[in-house]
CSV table of C-alpha atoms in Angstrom, one decimal:
chain,number,residue,atom,x,y,z
Y,207,MET,CA,58.2,334.4,34.7
Y,208,ASN,CA,61.7,335.4,34.4
Y,209,LYS,CA,62.5,337.5,37.4
Y,210,LEU,CA,65.7,337.8,37.6
Y,211,LEU,CA,65.4,341.2,39.7
Y,212,ARG,CA,65.3,340.1,43.0
Y,213,VAL,CA,63.8,342.6,45.7
Y,214,ARG,CA,64.2,342.2,49.5
Y,215,GLU,CA,62.0,344.3,51.3
Y,216,SER,CA,62.5,344.7,54.7
Y,217,PHE,CA,59.6,346.1,56.4
Y,218,ILE,CA,60.6,348.2,59.1
Y,219,LEU,CA,58.6,347.8,61.5
Y,220,SER,CA,60.5,347.7,64.9
Y,221,SER,CA,63.4,350.1,65.6
Y,222,ARG,CA,65.5,347.0,65.4
Y,223,MET,CA,66.5,346.6,61.6
Y,224,ILE,CA,67.9,343.3,61.1
Y,225,THR,CA,68.8,342.4,57.1
Y,226,THR,CA,71.4,340.7,56.2
Y,227,ASN,CA,71.5,342.0,52.4
Y,228,THR,CA,74.7,343.8,51.2
Y,229,TYR,CA,73.0,345.2,48.2
Y,230,PHE,CA,72.7,348.9,49.7
Y,231,PRO,CA,70.6,350.9,48.8
Y,232,SER,CA,68.7,349.6,46.2
Y,233,PHE,CA,68.6,346.1,47.5
Y,234,LEU,CA,68.8,344.5,44.2
Y,235,GLN,CA,70.3,341.0,43.1
Y,236,VAL,CA,71.5,340.6,39.8
Y,237,SER,CA,72.3,337.0,38.0
Y,238,THR,CA,74.3,336.4,35.6
Y,239,PRO,CA,71.9,335.9,32.5
Y,240,LEU,CA,71.2,339.7,32.9
Y,241,LEU,CA,74.9,340.3,31.7
Y,242,ALA,CA,74.1,339.3,28.3
Y,243,GLU,CA,72.6,340.9,25.7
Y,244,PRO,CA,68.9,340.5,25.6
Y,245,MET,CA,67.3,338.3,23.1
Y,246,LYS,CA,66.9,339.6,19.3
Y,247,LYS,CA,63.4,339.1,18.4
Y,248,LYS,CA,63.1,336.8,15.6
Y,249,LYS,CA,62.3,338.4,12.4
Y,250,LYS,CA,59.7,337.0,10.4
Y,251,MET,CA,61.7,336.5,6.9
Y,252,ASP,CA,59.4,336.9,3.6
Y,253,PRO,CA,58.1,333.1,2.8
Y,254,GLN,CA,59.0,334.2,-1.1
Y,255,ILE,CA,62.5,335.0,-0.1
Y,256,LEU,CA,62.8,331.7,1.8
Y,257,LYS,CA,61.1,329.8,-1.5
Y,258,ALA,CA,63.5,331.3,-4.0
Y,259,ARG,CA,66.4,330.3,-1.4
Y,260,GLU,CA,65.2,326.7,-1.6
Y,261,GLU,CA,64.8,326.4,-5.2
Y,262,ARG,CA,68.4,327.8,-6.1
Y,263,LYS,CA,69.6,325.0,-3.8
Y,264,LYS,CA,67.5,322.8,-5.4
Y,265,LYS,CA,68.9,324.3,-8.8
Y,266,ARG,CA,72.6,324.2,-7.9
Y,267,ILE,CA,71.9,320.6,-6.8
Y,268,GLU,CA,70.3,319.2,-10.1
Y,269,LYS,CA,73.2,320.7,-12.4
Y,270,SER,CA,75.7,319.2,-10.5
Y,271,ILE,CA,73.4,316.0,-10.9
Y,272,LYS,CA,73.0,316.8,-14.9
Y,273,LYS,CA,76.8,317.1,-15.3
Y,274,LEU,CA,77.9,313.6,-13.3
Y,275,GLU,CA,75.4,312.2,-15.9
Y,276,LYS,CA,76.7,313.4,-18.8
Y,277,ASN,CA,80.0,311.6,-17.9
Y,278,VAL,CA,78.1,308.7,-17.6
Y,279,LYS,CA,76.6,309.0,-21.2
Y,280,GLN,CA,80.0,309.3,-22.9
Y,281,LEU,CA,81.5,306.1,-23.9
Y,282,LYS,CA,84.8,304.6,-22.5
Y,283,PRO,CA,87.7,304.4,-25.4
Y,284,ILE,CA,88.1,300.9,-26.3
Y,285,GLU,CA,91.8,301.3,-25.1
Y,286,GLU,CA,90.4,301.9,-21.5
Y,287,ILE,CA,87.6,299.1,-21.2
Y,288,ASP,CA,89.0,296.6,-19.5
Y,289,LEU,CA,87.7,293.5,-17.8
Y,290,THR,CA,86.5,293.5,-13.9
Y,291,ILE,CA,88.7,292.3,-11.1
Y,292,ASN,CA,86.4,289.4,-10.7
Y,293,LEU,CA,87.0,288.6,-14.6
Y,294,GLN,CA,90.4,289.0,-14.2
Y,295,LYS,CA,90.9,287.0,-11.4
Y,296,GLU,CA,88.7,283.9,-13.4
Y,297,LYS,CA,90.8,284.3,-16.2
Y,298,LEU,CA,94.1,283.6,-14.3
Y,299,ALA,CA,92.3,280.8,-12.7
Y,300,ARG,CA,91.2,279.1,-15.7
Y,301,GLN,CA,94.3,279.2,-17.5
Y,302,ARG,CA,95.3,275.9,-19.2
Y,303,ALA,CA,98.2,274.5,-20.0
Y,304,LYS,CA,99.6,275.0,-23.4
Y,305,ILE,CA,100.6,271.5,-25.2
Y,306,ASP,CA,102.9,272.3,-28.2
Y,307,GLU,CA,103.2,269.2,-30.0
Y,308,GLU,CA,105.1,269.7,-33.6
Y,309,SER,CA,104.4,266.2,-34.6
Y,310,LEU,CA,100.6,266.7,-34.8
Y,311,LEU,CA,100.9,269.7,-36.6
Y,312,ASN,CA,101.9,267.8,-39.8
Y,313,LYS,CA,99.2,265.5,-39.7
Y,314,ARG,CA,96.8,268.3,-39.0
Y,315,GLN,CA,97.7,270.0,-42.1
Y,316,ASP,CA,97.0,267.3,-44.4
Y,317,ILE,CA,93.6,266.9,-43.2
Y,318,LEU,CA,93.1,270.5,-43.2
Y,319,LYS,CA,93.9,270.2,-47.3
Y,320,THR,CA,92.1,267.3,-48.0
Y,321,TRP,CA,88.9,269.1,-46.0
Y,322,CYS,CA,89.6,271.9,-48.4
Y,323,THR,CA,89.4,270.1,-51.6
Y,324,PHE,CA,86.4,267.7,-50.3
Y,325,LYS,CA,84.3,271.3,-49.4
Y,326,TYR,CA,85.0,272.8,-52.6
Y,327,GLN,CA,83.9,269.3,-54.6
Y,328,GLN,CA,80.8,269.4,-52.6
Y,329,HIS,CA,80.0,272.9,-53.2
Y,330,LEU,CA,80.6,272.6,-57.2
Y,331,LEU,CA,78.1,269.6,-57.0
Y,332,GLU,CA,75.6,271.3,-55.1
Y,333,ARG,CA,75.8,274.4,-57.3
Y,334,LYS,CA,75.5,271.5,-60.4
Y,335,MET,CA,72.3,270.5,-58.8
Y,336,ILE,CA,70.8,274.0,-58.0
Y,337,ASP,CA,71.7,274.8,-62.0
Y,338,ARG,CA,69.8,271.3,-63.0
Y,339,ILE,CA,66.6,272.1,-60.7
Y,340,TRP,CA,66.4,275.6,-61.8
Y,341,SER,CA,66.7,274.7,-65.5
Y,342,SER,CA,64.0,272.1,-65.1
Y,343,GLN,CA,61.9,274.8,-63.7
Y,344,SER,CA,62.4,277.0,-66.3
Y,345,GLU,CA,61.7,274.9,-68.7
Y,346,ALA,CA,58.1,273.9,-67.7
Y,347,LEU,CA,57.6,277.8,-67.3
Y,348,LYS,CA,58.6,278.2,-70.8
Y,349,GLN,CA,56.6,275.4,-71.6
Y,350,LEU,CA,53.5,276.5,-70.1
Y,351,ALA,CA,53.6,280.2,-71.3
Y,352,VAL,CA,53.2,278.9,-74.8
Y,353,ILE,CA,50.5,276.9,-73.8
Y,354,SER,CA,48.5,279.1,-71.6
Y,355,GLU,CA,48.8,282.7,-70.3
Y,356,GLU,CA,46.1,282.4,-67.6
Y,357,LEU,CA,47.7,279.2,-66.1
Y,358,TYR,CA,51.5,280.9,-66.6
Y,359,ILE,CA,50.4,283.7,-64.3
Y,360,GLY,CA,48.7,281.6,-61.8
Y,361,ALA,CA,52.2,279.8,-61.6
Y,362,ILE,CA,54.4,282.8,-61.4
Y,363,GLN,CA,52.3,284.2,-58.2
Y,364,VAL,CA,53.8,284.6,-55.1
Y,365,ASP,CA,52.9,281.9,-52.3
Y,366,SER,CA,52.3,283.7,-49.3
Y,367,LEU,CA,51.9,281.0,-47.0
Y,368,LEU,CA,55.0,279.2,-47.9
Y,369,LEU,CA,57.1,282.2,-46.9
Y,370,PRO,CA,58.8,282.6,-44.1
Y,371,PHE,CA,59.9,279.0,-44.6
Y,372,SER,CA,60.7,276.9,-41.7
Y,373,ALA,CA,62.2,273.0,-41.3
Y,374,VAL,CA,63.0,271.5,-38.8
Y,375,GLY,CA,66.8,270.0,-39.8
Y,376,PRO,CA,67.5,266.3,-39.1
Y,377,THR,CA,69.0,265.0,-36.1
Y,378,SER,CA,71.6,262.2,-35.3
Y,379,THR,CA,69.1,259.7,-34.2
Y,380,PRO,CA,65.3,259.4,-35.0
Y,381,PRO,CA,63.1,260.6,-32.2
Y,382,LEU,CA,61.9,258.1,-29.8
Y,383,HIS,CA,58.0,257.1,-29.6
Y,384,ASP,CA,56.3,257.5,-26.3
Y,385,TYR,CA,59.3,259.3,-24.6
Y,386,GLU,CA,58.5,261.4,-21.9
Y,387,VAL,CA,60.1,264.8,-21.6
Y,388,LEU,CA,61.2,265.5,-18.1
Y,389,ASP,CA,61.0,268.9,-16.6
Y,390,GLY,CA,65.0,270.2,-16.0
Y,391,GLU,CA,66.1,271.4,-12.6
Y,392,TYR,CA,65.1,275.1,-12.1
Y,393,PHE,CA,65.3,277.5,-9.0
Y,394,ASP,CA,62.6,280.0,-8.3
Y,395,GLU,CA,63.7,282.9,-8.2
Y,396,THR,CA,60.4,285.0,-7.5
Y,397,PRO,CA,61.2,287.8,-5.5
Y,398,LYS,CA,59.1,288.1,-2.6
Y,399,LEU,CA,57.9,291.6,-2.2
Y,400,LYS,CA,56.9,292.3,2.0
G,167,MET,CA,78.6,274.8,-65.9
G,168,PHE,CA,77.3,278.3,-63.8
G,169,CYS,CA,74.5,279.0,-65.9
G,170,PHE,CA,73.0,280.6,-62.8
G,171,ARG,CA,72.9,284.0,-63.7
G,172,SER,CA,72.1,283.4,-67.2
G,173,HIS,CA,69.0,281.3,-66.4
G,174,ALA,CA,67.8,284.0,-63.9
G,175,LEU,CA,68.3,286.7,-66.7
G,176,GLY,CA,66.2,283.7,-68.6
G,177,SER,CA,63.0,283.9,-66.4
G,178,LEU,CA,63.3,287.7,-66.9
G,179,SER,CA,63.2,287.5,-70.5
G,180,ILE,CA,60.4,285.1,-70.1
G,181,VAL,CA,58.5,287.3,-68.0
G,182,LYS,CA,59.2,290.1,-70.9
G,183,ASN,CA,57.8,287.7,-73.9
G,184,SER,CA,54.5,286.9,-72.1
G,185,PHE,CA,53.3,290.1,-73.3
G,186,SER,CA,54.4,289.5,-76.9
G,187,ILE,CA,53.2,285.9,-76.7
G,188,ASN,CA,49.6,286.8,-75.6
G,189,LYS,CA,49.4,289.2,-78.6
G,190,VAL,CA,50.6,286.5,-80.8
G,191,TYR,CA,48.1,284.2,-79.3
G,192,GLN,CA,45.3,286.4,-80.2
G,193,ASN,CA,46.1,286.9,-83.7
G,194,THR,CA,46.4,282.9,-84.4
G,195,LYS,CA,43.0,282.8,-82.7
G,196,VAL,CA,41.8,285.7,-85.0
G,197,SER,CA,43.0,283.7,-88.0
G,198,LEU,CA,41.8,280.7,-87.0
G,199,ARG,CA,38.2,282.0,-87.0
G,200,MET,CA,38.7,283.7,-90.2
G,201,SER,CA,39.7,280.2,-91.7
G,202,SER,CA,37.8,277.5,-90.0
G,203,ALA,CA,37.8,275.4,-93.1
G,204,SER,CA,41.6,275.4,-93.8
G,205,ALA,CA,44.1,273.1,-92.6
G,206,THR,CA,45.3,273.8,-89.0
G,207,SER,CA,48.8,273.7,-89.9
G,208,SER,CA,49.1,277.9,-88.1
G,209,SER,CA,47.4,277.3,-84.9
G,210,PRO,CA,49.1,276.1,-82.1
G,211,PRO,CA,49.0,272.4,-80.9
G,212,LYS,CA,46.9,271.8,-78.3
G,213,TRP,CA,48.3,269.7,-75.4
G,214,GLU,CA,46.2,267.8,-72.7
G,215,LEU,CA,47.3,269.1,-69.2
G,216,ARG,CA,48.3,266.9,-66.7
G,217,SER,CA,49.5,267.9,-63.2
G,218,ALA,CA,51.2,265.2,-61.1
G,219,MET,CA,52.3,265.7,-57.1
G,220,CYS,CA,55.6,264.8,-56.7
G,221,LEU,CA,55.3,264.3,-52.6
G,222,GLU,CA,58.7,263.6,-50.2
G,223,ARG,CA,59.3,262.7,-47.1
G,224,THR,CA,62.0,264.4,-46.1
G,225,PRO,CA,65.4,262.6,-44.3
G,226,ILE,CA,64.5,262.2,-40.6
G,227,ILE,CA,68.6,261.4,-39.7
G,228,LEU,CA,71.7,262.9,-40.4
G,229,PRO,CA,73.5,260.7,-43.0
G,230,PRO,CA,76.8,259.1,-41.2
G,231,MET,CA,80.3,260.8,-41.3
G,232,THR,CA,82.8,260.3,-44.2
G,233,LYS,CA,86.2,259.7,-43.2
G,234,ILE,CA,87.3,263.2,-43.8
G,235,GLU,CA,84.6,264.2,-41.9
G,236,GLN,CA,85.4,262.4,-38.9
G,237,GLU,CA,88.8,263.6,-38.8
G,238,MET,CA,87.9,267.0,-39.3
G,239,THR,CA,85.8,267.1,-36.4
G,240,GLU,CA,88.2,265.7,-34.2
G,241,ILE,CA,90.8,268.4,-35.4
G,242,ILE,CA,88.4,270.9,-34.2
G,243,GLU,CA,87.3,269.5,-30.9
G,244,LYS,CA,91.1,269.4,-30.2
G,245,LEU,CA,91.8,272.8,-31.5
G,246,ASP,CA,88.5,274.2,-29.2
G,247,THR,CA,89.5,272.6,-26.1
G,248,ALA,CA,92.8,273.8,-26.5
G,249,ARG,CA,91.7,277.7,-27.0
G,250,SER,CA,89.3,277.4,-24.3
G,251,LEU,CA,89.4,278.4,-20.6
G,252,LYS,CA,88.9,275.7,-17.7
G,253,SER,CA,85.1,274.8,-16.7
G,254,ASP,CA,84.1,274.6,-13.1
G,255,HIS,CA,84.0,271.0,-13.4
G,256,GLU,CA,87.6,271.0,-14.3
G,257,LEU,CA,88.9,273.5,-11.6
G,258,ARG,CA,87.1,271.1,-9.2
G,259,GLN,CA,89.2,268.1,-10.7
G,260,ASP,CA,92.4,270.3,-10.1
G,261,GLU,CA,91.2,271.0,-6.6
G,262,ASP,CA,90.4,267.5,-5.8
G,263,LYS,CA,94.1,266.1,-7.4
G,264,LYS,CA,95.6,269.0,-5.0
G,265,LEU,CA,94.0,267.6,-2.1
G,266,LEU,CA,94.7,264.1,-2.8
G,267,GLN,CA,98.2,265.4,-3.0
G,268,MET,CA,98.2,266.6,0.1
G,269,ILE,CA,96.8,263.7,1.6
G,270,THR,CA,99.2,261.2,0.2
G,271,ASP,CA,102.0,263.8,1.0
G,272,GLY,CA,100.8,263.8,5.0
G,273,THR,CA,101.1,267.7,4.9
G,274,GLN,CA,97.0,268.0,5.3
G,275,GLU,CA,95.3,265.1,7.1
G,276,GLU,CA,91.6,264.6,6.6
G,277,ASN,CA,90.8,267.0,9.8
G,278,ASN,CA,88.2,268.6,7.6
G,279,PRO,CA,84.9,267.3,8.2
G,280,ASP,CA,83.6,268.2,4.7
G,281,ALA,CA,85.9,266.7,3.0
G,282,ALA,CA,84.3,263.0,3.5
G,283,THR,CA,81.0,264.0,2.9
G,284,ARG,CA,82.0,266.4,-0.4
G,285,GLN,CA,81.1,265.1,-3.6
G,286,THR,CA,84.2,264.8,-5.6
G,287,SER,CA,84.1,265.7,-9.5
G,288,GLN,CA,84.9,262.3,-10.2
G,289,ASP,CA,81.6,261.0,-8.2
G,290,PHE,CA,79.6,263.7,-10.5
G,291,GLU,CA,81.5,262.3,-13.5
G,292,ASP,CA,80.4,259.2,-12.9
G,293,ALA,CA,76.7,259.5,-11.7
G,294,CYS,CA,76.5,261.6,-15.1
G,295,ASN,CA,77.9,258.6,-16.7
G,296,GLU,CA,75.3,256.8,-15.3
G,297,GLU,CA,72.2,258.4,-16.0
G,298,LEU,CA,73.9,258.6,-19.7
G,299,GLN,CA,74.0,254.6,-19.7
G,300,LYS,CA,70.5,254.9,-18.7
G,301,PHE,CA,69.5,256.4,-21.7
G,302,LYS,CA,69.0,254.3,-24.9
G,303,PRO,CA,68.2,256.3,-28.1
G,304,ALA,CA,65.8,255.3,-30.9
G,305,SER,CA,68.0,253.2,-33.7
G,306,ARG,CA,68.9,254.6,-37.1
G,307,ILE,CA,68.3,251.6,-38.9
G,308,THR,CA,64.2,250.6,-38.2
G,309,ALA,CA,62.2,247.2,-38.2
G,310,GLU,CA,61.3,248.5,-41.8
G,311,ASP,CA,64.3,249.0,-43.0
G,312,LEU,CA,64.9,245.3,-42.4
G,313,SER,CA,61.9,243.9,-43.4
G,314,GLY,CA,62.2,246.1,-46.7
G,315,ASP,CA,58.6,247.3,-46.1
G,316,ARG,CA,58.2,249.4,-49.0
G,317,LYS,CA,54.6,250.9,-47.8
G,318,SER,CA,56.0,252.3,-44.9
G,319,THR,CA,57.6,255.9,-44.3
G,320,ASN,CA,59.8,254.7,-41.5
G,321,ARG,CA,62.3,253.2,-43.7
G,322,LYS,CA,65.7,255.0,-45.2
G,323,LEU,CA,65.5,257.7,-42.4
G,324,ASP,CA,68.6,259.3,-43.9
G,325,LYS,CA,67.3,259.6,-47.4
G,326,HIS,CA,64.8,261.1,-49.2
G,327,LEU,CA,61.8,259.0,-49.9
G,328,LEU,CA,59.1,259.5,-53.2
G,329,PHE,CA,55.6,258.6,-53.2
G,330,ILE,CA,54.4,256.8,-56.1
G,331,VAL,CA,51.0,255.1,-57.1
G,332,GLN,CA,50.6,252.1,-59.5
G,333,GLU,CA,47.8,252.9,-62.0
G,334,LYS,CA,46.5,249.9,-64.1
G,335,LYS,CA,46.5,250.8,-67.6
G,336,GLU,CA,44.8,248.3,-70.1
G,337,ASP,CA,46.4,245.4,-68.2
G,338,LYS,CA,49.3,247.1,-67.6
G,339,LYS,CA,50.7,248.3,-64.3
G,340,VAL,CA,52.6,251.3,-64.3
G,341,TRP,CA,53.9,253.2,-61.5
G,342,LYS,CA,54.0,257.1,-61.6
G,343,LEU,CA,53.7,260.0,-59.5
G,344,PRO,CA,50.0,260.6,-58.9
G,345,GLU,CA,48.7,262.5,-61.2
G,346,SER,CA,45.2,263.9,-62.5
G,347,ARG,CA,44.0,265.8,-65.8
G,348,TRP,CA,43.6,270.1,-65.9
G,349,LYS,CA,40.1,270.9,-65.7
G,350,ASP,CA,38.8,274.3,-66.4
G,351,GLY,CA,38.8,277.0,-63.7
G,352,GLU,CA,41.5,275.8,-61.5
G,353,THR,CA,45.4,276.2,-61.3
G,354,LEU,CA,47.8,273.5,-62.2
G,355,ARG,CA,48.7,273.3,-58.3
G,356,GLU,CA,45.1,273.0,-57.3
G,357,THR,CA,44.8,270.2,-60.2
G,358,ALA,CA,47.9,268.4,-58.5
G,359,GLU,CA,46.6,269.0,-55.0
G,360,ARG,CA,43.4,267.2,-56.0
G,361,ALA,CA,45.4,264.2,-57.7
G,362,LEU,CA,47.1,263.7,-54.5
G,363,LYS,CA,43.7,263.9,-52.6
G,364,GLU,CA,42.5,261.0,-54.4
G,365,CYS,CA,45.8,258.8,-53.1
G,366,VAL,CA,46.1,260.5,-49.8
G,367,LYS,CA,44.1,261.6,-46.8
G,368,ILE,CA,44.6,265.4,-47.2
G,369,PRO,CA,43.1,266.5,-43.4
G,370,ASP,CA,45.1,263.9,-41.9
G,371,THR,CA,48.1,264.0,-43.8
G,372,SER,CA,49.9,267.7,-43.6
G,373,VAL,CA,51.4,268.6,-46.9
G,374,ARG,CA,53.6,271.2,-47.9
G,375,VAL,CA,53.3,272.4,-51.7
G,376,LEU,CA,56.5,274.1,-52.5
G,377,GLY,CA,55.2,277.2,-54.4
G,378,ASN,CA,52.6,277.9,-57.4
G,379,ALA,CA,55.2,277.0,-60.3
G,380,PRO,CA,55.9,273.6,-61.8
G,381,TRP,CA,58.9,272.1,-61.1
G,382,GLY,CA,59.5,270.0,-63.8
G,383,VAL,CA,57.8,269.3,-67.3
G,384,GLN,CA,57.1,265.6,-69.7
G,385,THR,CA,55.3,266.2,-72.8
G,386,ILE,CA,54.6,262.6,-74.4
G,387,LYS,CA,53.2,262.5,-78.0
G,388,TYR,CA,50.7,260.6,-79.2
G,389,PRO,CA,50.8,258.8,-82.2
G,390,THR,CA,49.0,260.2,-85.5
G,391,SER,CA,45.7,257.8,-84.7
G,392,VAL,CA,45.4,258.9,-81.3
G,393,ARG,CA,45.9,262.8,-82.2
G,394,GLN,CA,43.5,262.6,-84.9
G,395,LYS,CA,41.2,260.7,-82.6
G,396,LEU,CA,41.6,262.7,-79.4
G,397,GLY,CA,42.3,266.1,-81.1
G,398,PHE,CA,45.2,266.4,-78.8
G,399,GLU,CA,49.0,266.4,-80.0
G,400,GLY,CA,49.8,264.6,-76.8
G,401,VAL,CA,50.2,264.8,-73.0
G,402,LYS,CA,52.0,267.7,-70.7
G,403,VAL,CA,52.6,266.6,-67.7
G,404,PHE,CA,53.5,269.2,-65.0
G,405,PHE,CA,55.3,267.9,-61.6
G,406,PHE,CA,54.9,269.6,-58.6
G,407,LYS,CA,56.8,269.0,-55.5
G,408,ALA,CA,55.6,269.1,-52.0
G,409,GLN,CA,56.9,268.1,-48.3
G,410,LEU,CA,55.6,265.4,-46.2
G,411,LEU,CA,55.2,267.3,-42.8
G,412,SER,CA,53.6,264.3,-41.0
G,413,ALA,CA,53.0,260.8,-40.9
G,414,CYS,CA,51.2,259.7,-44.2
G,415,HIS,CA,47.5,258.4,-44.1
G,416,THR,CA,46.6,256.7,-47.4
G,417,CYS,CA,43.4,255.9,-49.0
G,418,LEU,CA,42.4,252.1,-48.9
G,419,ASP,CA,42.5,251.4,-52.6
G,420,THR,CA,45.7,253.3,-53.9
G,421,GLU,CA,48.4,250.9,-54.6
G,422,HIS,CA,51.6,252.6,-53.5
G,423,ASN,CA,55.1,252.8,-52.7
G,424,TRP,CA,57.7,255.0,-50.9
G,425,LEU,CA,60.6,255.0,-52.6
G,426,GLY,CA,64.7,256.0,-52.5
G,427,ARG,CA,66.3,257.1,-55.1
G,428,GLU,CA,68.1,253.7,-56.4
G,429,GLU,CA,64.6,251.7,-56.6
G,430,LEU,CA,63.2,254.4,-58.4
G,431,THR,CA,65.2,253.4,-61.4
G,432,GLU,CA,63.6,250.1,-61.0
G,433,CYS,CA,60.5,251.1,-60.8
G,434,LEU,CA,59.4,254.1,-63.4
G,435,GLU,CA,59.8,254.4,-66.8
G,436,PRO,CA,63.2,255.8,-67.9
G,437,GLU,CA,61.9,258.6,-69.6
G,438,TYR,CA,59.4,259.3,-67.1
G,439,LEU,CA,62.1,259.1,-64.3
G,440,ARG,CA,64.7,261.4,-66.4
G,441,SER,CA,61.8,264.0,-66.2
G,442,VAL,CA,61.4,263.4,-62.7
G,443,LYS,CA,64.9,263.0,-61.6
G,444,LYS,CA,65.8,266.9,-63.0
G,445,PHE,CA,64.2,268.5,-60.2
G,446,LEU,CA,65.1,266.0,-57.2
G,447,ILE,CA,67.9,266.8,-54.4
G,448,ASP,CA,71.0,265.1,-55.1
G,449,GLU,CA,72.0,262.2,-52.7
G,450,ASP,CA,75.2,259.9,-52.3
């Protein structure tokens, strides 16, 4: 209990009155807190108004987030895109010394020229071969059409099992019999969830 | 020479003509019935239909590189390395070189305790080379190549091999592709597959037939005496192409061979060979 008011009572019982108080005549003692304004009563706010305030704050924050996200969606123009600093450093570190060899250039040019003609001849031969195979097939289909229409229609049906066609190409050495394929090195990176 | 396009258009015209051929065929049928006693000069010639299967073992290894190809690969490798950036291994090599130089110059002593235990790039390279030496790839020339065993597919691994069967006809042994006569109610492709089944155990060997259309045709005309006896003008053999996908298990009583392109010229009859070679892939 806040007893800021202290009252000293002196019982006047005897003729001799011994008091030490100095607060004549009321004998009231005042302490400093009393000099302040008494506390204002806490007003209960309308819960709806409080909610409305919070919502407004939320909306403001969400708006600003949206604005920032818009920037992320916009693609950077190509001229501004650059390697990350890590990659730039790596690129510097991994540069090779350039070797200028004038003498090899002529040799290289000669080989490239012969390669060009070689590949062209190869291509011509392939085209010839394709033409030959194609003409053989079309001749066969022509003759079949003359013989029997049913068989011809059966022959020009699309073979659904054949397409999509996939073939394993030739390797430089044949496969080894009874070769045990070893597991490669691997690091288990499964995340440990606690 | 480049009649690719014209052939494509030609095939289109065949499709268009098929409908008109149908009408022509029906007309001649009708005319046959009407004039049964007259000579068969207006009717289309009857051919005995046969279907043959051309089974090939595709190459397993690459052919050796020609000189120009080797030179070109060298050039490309040099260019690629010159334009590339250094790998981690090369960076380590540079670091090791620097360290060595420092040690020889005397600026840095081997006070680094890790230096002794550290695996230099050279050690790593040596270890890798050792591992490579231990691995022996299979040889490109097989035992069957050296012995000349024509019955096995493990021969001439960089070439195509063709499956050929021997047919005994009137004491003449003829080498042919497996063929059989066409029966009513089946397509020509099915006839070819049946022909192959007689020579090769089909569920054990996996074979991929390349399409429903024949790849080539050969016409054999009978002499006039045979023509009248059998009622056929001759034989038309339609060739179908297939690829061998697994090891081949042949039936026991078939006399067979797997031949390369040069050996084909020895064994097959010239006319037959000509029709077959038309749809085979070129080889050097």
